[in-house]
Amino acid sequence: VTRRFMSRRRISSVGELPTLPVTIADLKPAPYNPRKIAPEAVAGLKTSLVQFGDISGLTWNRRTGHLVAGHQRLNGLKALH
């Protein structure tokens, strides 16, 4: 049996997202972020950031300045610098 698929529009992939330089002062933790991590996890995150860097980047809302993703990584990076 042969199946034919309609071509799908490619909406986006991570490689296509724009990268914009911003200062740490521009980034505000989102007040609705519920995630908290244990001190041991913070230590592990800092070790990982030193060894590998931040390979996934931070996601923020340009309009509000609130972080969308990366709250814990930002805290770890602040602690290291």
mmCIF file of N, CA and C in Angstrom:
data_model
loop_
_atom_site.group_PDB
_atom_site.id
_atom_site.type_symbol
_atom_site.label_atom_id
_atom_site.label_comp_id
_atom_site.label_asym_id
_atom_site.label_seq_id
_atom_site.Cartn_x
_atom_site.Cartn_y
_atom_site.Cartn_z
ATOM 1 N N VAL A 1 0.854 -1.171 0.000
ATOM 2 C CA VAL A 1 0.000 0.000 0.000
ATOM 3 C C VAL A 1 0.899 1.233 0.000
ATOM 4 N N THR A 2 0.637 2.116 -0.894
ATOM 5 C CA THR A 2 1.381 3.361 -0.976
ATOM 6 C C THR A 2 0.521 4.486 -0.430
ATOM 7 N N ARG A 3 1.082 5.261 0.423
ATOM 8 C CA ARG A 3 0.353 6.403 0.965
ATOM 9 C C ARG A 3 0.946 7.675 0.403
ATOM 10 N N ARG A 4 0.091 8.575 0.098
ATOM 11 C CA ARG A 4 0.544 9.884 -0.363
ATOM 12 C C ARG A 4 0.192 10.898 0.709
ATOM 13 N N PHE A 5 1.138 11.690 1.061
ATOM 14 C CA PHE A 5 0.914 12.708 2.083
ATOM 15 C C PHE A 5 0.914 14.070 1.417
ATOM 16 N N MET A 6 0.007 14.884 1.855
ATOM 17 C CA MET A 6 -0.023 16.262 1.366
ATOM 18 C C MET A 6 1.197 16.964 1.967
ATOM 19 N N SER A 7 1.777 17.835 1.226
ATOM 20 C CA SER A 7 2.920 18.562 1.783
ATOM 21 C C SER A 7 2.418 19.486 2.891
ATOM 22 N N ARG A 8 3.160 19.530 3.954
ATOM 23 C CA ARG A 8 2.804 20.380 5.083
ATOM 24 C C ARG A 8 3.699 21.596 5.095
ATOM 25 N N ARG A 9 3.084 22.709 5.422
ATOM 26 C CA ARG A 9 3.878 23.927 5.560
ATOM 27 C C ARG A 9 4.767 23.809 6.773
ATOM 28 N N ARG A 10 5.972 24.191 6.618
ATOM 29 C CA ARG A 10 6.891 24.183 7.754
ATOM 30 C C ARG A 10 6.717 25.498 8.501
ATOM 31 N N ILE A 11 6.271 25.395 9.741
ATOM 32 C CA ILE A 11 5.972 26.601 10.499
ATOM 33 C C ILE A 11 7.237 27.206 11.092
ATOM 34 N N SER A 12 7.984 26.419 11.839
ATOM 35 C CA SER A 12 9.192 26.946 12.454
ATOM 36 C C SER A 12 10.002 25.796 13.032
ATOM 37 N N SER A 13 11.249 26.015 13.192
ATOM 38 C CA SER A 13 12.106 25.092 13.918
ATOM 39 C C SER A 13 13.018 25.939 14.790
ATOM 40 N N VAL A 14 13.633 25.336 15.753
ATOM 41 C CA VAL A 14 14.454 26.083 16.698
ATOM 42 C C VAL A 14 15.526 26.888 15.980
ATOM 43 N N GLY A 15 16.100 26.343 14.937
ATOM 44 C CA GLY A 15 17.147 27.042 14.211
ATOM 45 C C GLY A 15 16.679 28.308 13.535
ATOM 46 N N GLU A 16 15.373 28.469 13.378
ATOM 47 C CA GLU A 16 14.849 29.639 12.694
ATOM 48 C C GLU A 16 14.431 30.761 13.635
ATOM 49 N N LEU A 17 14.474 30.526 14.921
ATOM 50 C CA LEU A 17 14.068 31.554 15.860
ATOM 51 C C LEU A 17 15.137 32.631 15.942
ATOM 52 N N PRO A 18 14.722 33.886 16.039
ATOM 53 C CA PRO A 18 15.723 34.959 16.123
ATOM 54 C C PRO A 18 16.428 34.950 17.469
ATOM 55 N N THR A 19 17.676 35.335 17.454
ATOM 56 C CA THR A 19 18.459 35.465 18.674
ATOM 57 C C THR A 19 18.770 36.939 18.861
ATOM 58 N N LEU A 20 18.400 37.464 20.010
ATOM 59 C CA LEU A 20 18.618 38.877 20.282
ATOM 60 C C LEU A 20 19.441 39.041 21.546
ATOM 61 N N PRO A 21 20.473 39.862 21.507
ATOM 62 C CA PRO A 21 21.242 40.101 22.731
ATOM 63 C C PRO A 21 20.465 41.050 23.640
ATOM 64 N N VAL A 22 20.382 40.717 24.914
ATOM 65 C CA VAL A 22 19.741 41.579 25.905
ATOM 66 C C VAL A 22 20.603 41.567 27.165
ATOM 67 N N THR A 23 20.423 42.557 27.988
ATOM 68 C CA THR A 23 21.159 42.582 29.250
ATOM 69 C C THR A 23 20.344 41.858 30.316
ATOM 70 N N ILE A 24 21.019 41.433 31.355
ATOM 71 C CA ILE A 24 20.325 40.766 32.459
ATOM 72 C C ILE A 24 19.291 41.703 33.056
ATOM 73 N N ALA A 25 19.570 42.997 33.066
ATOM 74 C CA ALA A 25 18.616 43.968 33.610
ATOM 75 C C ALA A 25 17.309 43.990 32.816
ATOM 76 N N ASP A 26 17.373 43.615 31.532
ATOM 77 C CA ASP A 26 16.173 43.575 30.696
ATOM 78 C C ASP A 26 15.260 42.404 31.034
ATOM 79 N N LEU A 27 15.791 41.391 31.701
ATOM 80 C CA LEU A 27 15.031 40.170 31.976
ATOM 81 C C LEU A 27 14.426 40.210 33.371
ATOM 82 N N LYS A 28 13.119 39.990 33.426
ATOM 83 C CA LYS A 28 12.421 39.957 34.713
ATOM 84 C C LYS A 28 11.809 38.572 34.887
ATOM 85 N N PRO A 29 11.976 37.964 36.051
ATOM 86 C CA PRO A 29 11.314 36.680 36.272
ATOM 87 C C PRO A 29 9.801 36.862 36.161
ATOM 88 N N ALA A 30 9.148 35.923 35.526
ATOM 89 C CA ALA A 30 7.694 35.990 35.416
ATOM 90 C C ALA A 30 7.085 35.727 36.790
ATOM 91 N N PRO A 31 6.189 36.581 37.245
ATOM 92 C CA PRO A 31 5.598 36.380 38.563
ATOM 93 C C PRO A 31 4.753 35.111 38.653
ATOM 94 N N TYR A 32 4.353 34.576 37.521
ATOM 95 C CA TYR A 32 3.511 33.380 37.486
ATOM 96 C C TYR A 32 4.328 32.098 37.347
ATOM 97 N N ASN A 33 5.666 32.196 37.403
ATOM 98 C CA ASN A 33 6.496 31.001 37.294
ATOM 99 C C ASN A 33 6.441 30.208 38.595
ATOM 100 N N PRO A 34 5.862 29.011 38.567
ATOM 101 C CA PRO A 34 5.716 28.254 39.802
ATOM 102 C C PRO A 34 6.918 27.391 40.176
ATOM 103 N N ARG A 35 7.886 27.264 39.293
ATOM 104 C CA ARG A 35 8.951 26.291 39.504
ATOM 105 C C ARG A 35 9.976 26.760 40.516
ATOM 106 N N LYS A 36 10.260 25.911 41.452
ATOM 107 C CA LYS A 36 11.328 26.107 42.433
ATOM 108 C C LYS A 36 12.151 24.821 42.431
ATOM 109 N N ILE A 37 13.475 24.945 42.583
ATOM 110 C CA ILE A 37 14.296 23.741 42.628
ATOM 111 C C ILE A 37 15.103 23.709 43.922
ATOM 112 N N ALA A 38 15.438 22.504 44.338
ATOM 113 C CA ALA A 38 16.168 22.284 45.582
ATOM 114 C C ALA A 38 17.601 22.804 45.462
ATOM 115 N N PRO A 39 18.212 23.147 46.590
ATOM 116 C CA PRO A 39 19.606 23.629 46.572
ATOM 117 C C PRO A 39 20.568 22.656 45.887
ATOM 118 N N GLU A 40 20.339 21.353 46.056
ATOM 119 C CA GLU A 40 21.205 20.370 45.389
ATOM 120 C C GLU A 40 21.068 20.466 43.862
ATOM 121 N N ALA A 41 19.851 20.711 43.402
ATOM 122 C CA ALA A 41 19.623 20.844 41.963
ATOM 123 C C ALA A 41 20.259 22.122 41.431
ATOM 124 N N VAL A 42 20.230 23.190 42.227
ATOM 125 C CA VAL A 42 20.888 24.444 41.837
ATOM 126 C C VAL A 42 22.381 24.208 41.678
ATOM 127 N N ALA A 43 22.975 23.482 42.619
ATOM 128 C CA ALA A 43 24.412 23.183 42.542
ATOM 129 C C ALA A 43 24.721 22.379 41.285
ATOM 130 N N GLY A 44 23.890 21.386 40.970
ATOM 131 C CA GLY A 44 24.086 20.595 39.760
ATOM 132 C C GLY A 44 23.929 21.426 38.505
ATOM 133 N N LEU A 45 22.956 22.345 38.521
ATOM 134 C CA LEU A 45 22.743 23.227 37.375
ATOM 135 C C LEU A 45 23.955 24.126 37.158
ATOM 136 N N LYS A 46 24.498 24.679 38.245
ATOM 137 C CA LYS A 46 25.680 25.537 38.119
ATOM 138 C C LYS A 46 26.872 24.753 37.578
ATOM 139 N N THR A 47 27.042 23.531 38.037
ATOM 140 C CA THR A 47 28.119 22.683 37.528
ATOM 141 C C THR A 47 27.948 22.451 36.033
ATOM 142 N N SER A 48 26.723 22.170 35.623
ATOM 143 C CA SER A 48 26.437 21.948 34.208
ATOM 144 C C SER A 48 26.692 23.207 33.382
ATOM 145 N N LEU A 49 26.300 24.370 33.917
ATOM 146 C CA LEU A 49 26.527 25.625 33.194
ATOM 147 C C LEU A 49 28.009 25.914 33.026
ATOM 148 N N VAL A 50 28.804 25.593 34.053
ATOM 149 C CA VAL A 50 30.260 25.787 33.952
ATOM 150 C C VAL A 50 30.843 24.841 32.914
ATOM 151 N N GLN A 51 30.405 23.588 32.939
ATOM 152 C CA GLN A 51 30.970 22.584 32.045
ATOM 153 C C GLN A 51 30.520 22.756 30.597
ATOM 154 N N PHE A 52 29.225 23.010 30.384
ATOM 155 C CA PHE A 52 28.681 23.025 29.022
ATOM 156 C C PHE A 52 28.201 24.391 28.550
ATOM 157 N N GLY A 53 28.018 25.333 29.456
ATOM 158 C CA GLY A 53 27.417 26.615 29.108
ATOM 159 C C GLY A 53 25.907 26.461 29.002
ATOM 160 N N ASP A 54 25.245 27.509 28.614
ATOM 161 C CA ASP A 54 23.798 27.465 28.424
ATOM 162 C C ASP A 54 23.535 27.161 26.964
ATOM 163 N N ILE A 55 23.279 25.903 26.667
ATOM 164 C CA ILE A 55 23.138 25.496 25.272
ATOM 165 C C ILE A 55 21.728 25.696 24.727
ATOM 166 N N SER A 56 20.751 25.970 25.594
ATOM 167 C CA SER A 56 19.385 26.106 25.100
ATOM 168 C C SER A 56 18.901 27.549 25.046
ATOM 169 N N GLY A 57 19.586 28.457 25.685
ATOM 170 C CA GLY A 57 19.178 29.853 25.639
ATOM 171 C C GLY A 57 17.980 30.147 26.526
ATOM 172 N N LEU A 58 17.701 31.420 26.692
ATOM 173 C CA LEU A 58 16.566 31.870 27.481
ATOM 174 C C LEU A 58 15.488 32.369 26.527
ATOM 175 N N THR A 59 14.256 32.215 26.931
ATOM 176 C CA THR A 59 13.140 32.707 26.123
ATOM 177 C C THR A 59 12.431 33.782 26.928
ATOM 178 N N TRP A 60 12.227 34.925 26.305
ATOM 179 C CA TRP A 60 11.587 36.025 27.016
ATOM 180 C C TRP A 60 10.562 36.712 26.140
ATOM 181 N N ASN A 61 9.637 37.361 26.799
ATOM 182 C CA ASN A 61 8.595 38.116 26.112
ATOM 183 C C ASN A 61 9.106 39.536 25.945
ATOM 184 N N ARG A 62 9.327 39.938 24.730
ATOM 185 C CA ARG A 62 9.902 41.255 24.466
ATOM 186 C C ARG A 62 8.998 42.380 24.972
ATOM 187 N N ARG A 63 7.691 42.184 24.882
ATOM 188 C CA ARG A 63 6.742 43.221 25.288
ATOM 189 C C ARG A 63 6.767 43.453 26.797
ATOM 190 N N THR A 64 6.744 42.366 27.587
ATOM 191 C CA THR A 64 6.695 42.509 29.050
ATOM 192 C C THR A 64 8.069 42.459 29.699
ATOM 193 N N GLY A 65 9.040 41.863 29.021
ATOM 194 C CA GLY A 65 10.359 41.659 29.604
ATOM 195 C C GLY A 65 10.425 40.446 30.509
ATOM 196 N N HIS A 66 9.305 39.722 30.645
ATOM 197 C CA HIS A 66 9.278 38.540 31.509
ATOM 198 C C HIS A 66 9.886 37.337 30.820
ATOM 199 N N LEU A 67 10.609 36.561 31.604
ATOM 200 C CA LEU A 67 11.128 35.296 31.101
ATOM 201 C C LEU A 67 9.967 34.351 30.845
ATOM 202 N N VAL A 68 10.057 33.604 29.780
ATOM 203 C CA VAL A 68 9.080 32.561 29.485
ATOM 204 C C VAL A 68 9.682 31.206 29.847
ATOM 205 N N ALA A 69 10.966 31.049 29.585
ATOM 206 C CA ALA A 69 11.680 29.811 29.900
ATOM 207 C C ALA A 69 13.115 30.155 30.270
ATOM 208 N N GLY A 70 13.636 29.477 31.295
ATOM 209 C CA GLY A 70 15.028 29.664 31.678
ATOM 210 C C GLY A 70 15.220 30.365 33.007
ATOM 211 N N HIS A 71 14.180 30.431 33.839
ATOM 212 C CA HIS A 71 14.301 31.100 35.134
ATOM 213 C C HIS A 71 15.443 30.533 35.974
ATOM 214 N N GLN A 72 15.505 29.215 36.080
ATOM 215 C CA GLN A 72 16.522 28.591 36.931
ATOM 216 C C GLN A 72 17.915 28.758 36.331
ATOM 217 N N ARG A 73 18.012 28.653 35.006
ATOM 218 C CA ARG A 73 19.324 28.857 34.362
ATOM 219 C C ARG A 73 19.798 30.287 34.557
ATOM 220 N N LEU A 74 18.888 31.246 34.462
ATOM 221 C CA LEU A 74 19.276 32.640 34.686
ATOM 222 C C LEU A 74 19.784 32.832 36.108
ATOM 223 N N ASN A 75 19.099 32.256 37.083
ATOM 224 C CA ASN A 75 19.562 32.351 38.475
ATOM 225 C C ASN A 75 20.935 31.711 38.633
ATOM 226 N N GLY A 76 21.140 30.567 37.994
ATOM 227 C CA GLY A 76 22.446 29.909 38.051
ATOM 228 C C GLY A 76 23.534 30.747 37.410
ATOM 229 N N LEU A 77 23.234 31.360 36.267
ATOM 230 C CA LEU A 77 24.226 32.209 35.593
ATOM 231 C C LEU A 77 24.541 33.449 36.417
ATOM 232 N N LYS A 78 23.516 34.032 37.045
ATOM 233 C CA LYS A 78 23.755 35.200 37.909
ATOM 234 C C LYS A 78 24.671 34.817 39.069
ATOM 235 N N ALA A 79 24.444 33.663 39.639
ATOM 236 C CA ALA A 79 25.250 33.206 40.771
ATOM 237 C C ALA A 79 26.711 32.972 40.362
ATOM 238 N N LEU A 80 26.918 32.580 39.125
ATOM 239 C CA LEU A 80 28.280 32.295 38.657
ATOM 240 C C LEU A 80 29.046 33.551 38.263
ATOM 241 N N HIS A 81 28.349 34.631 37.948
ATOM 242 C CA HIS A 81 29.039 35.825 37.452
ATOM 243 C C HIS A 81 28.850 36.971 38.385
#
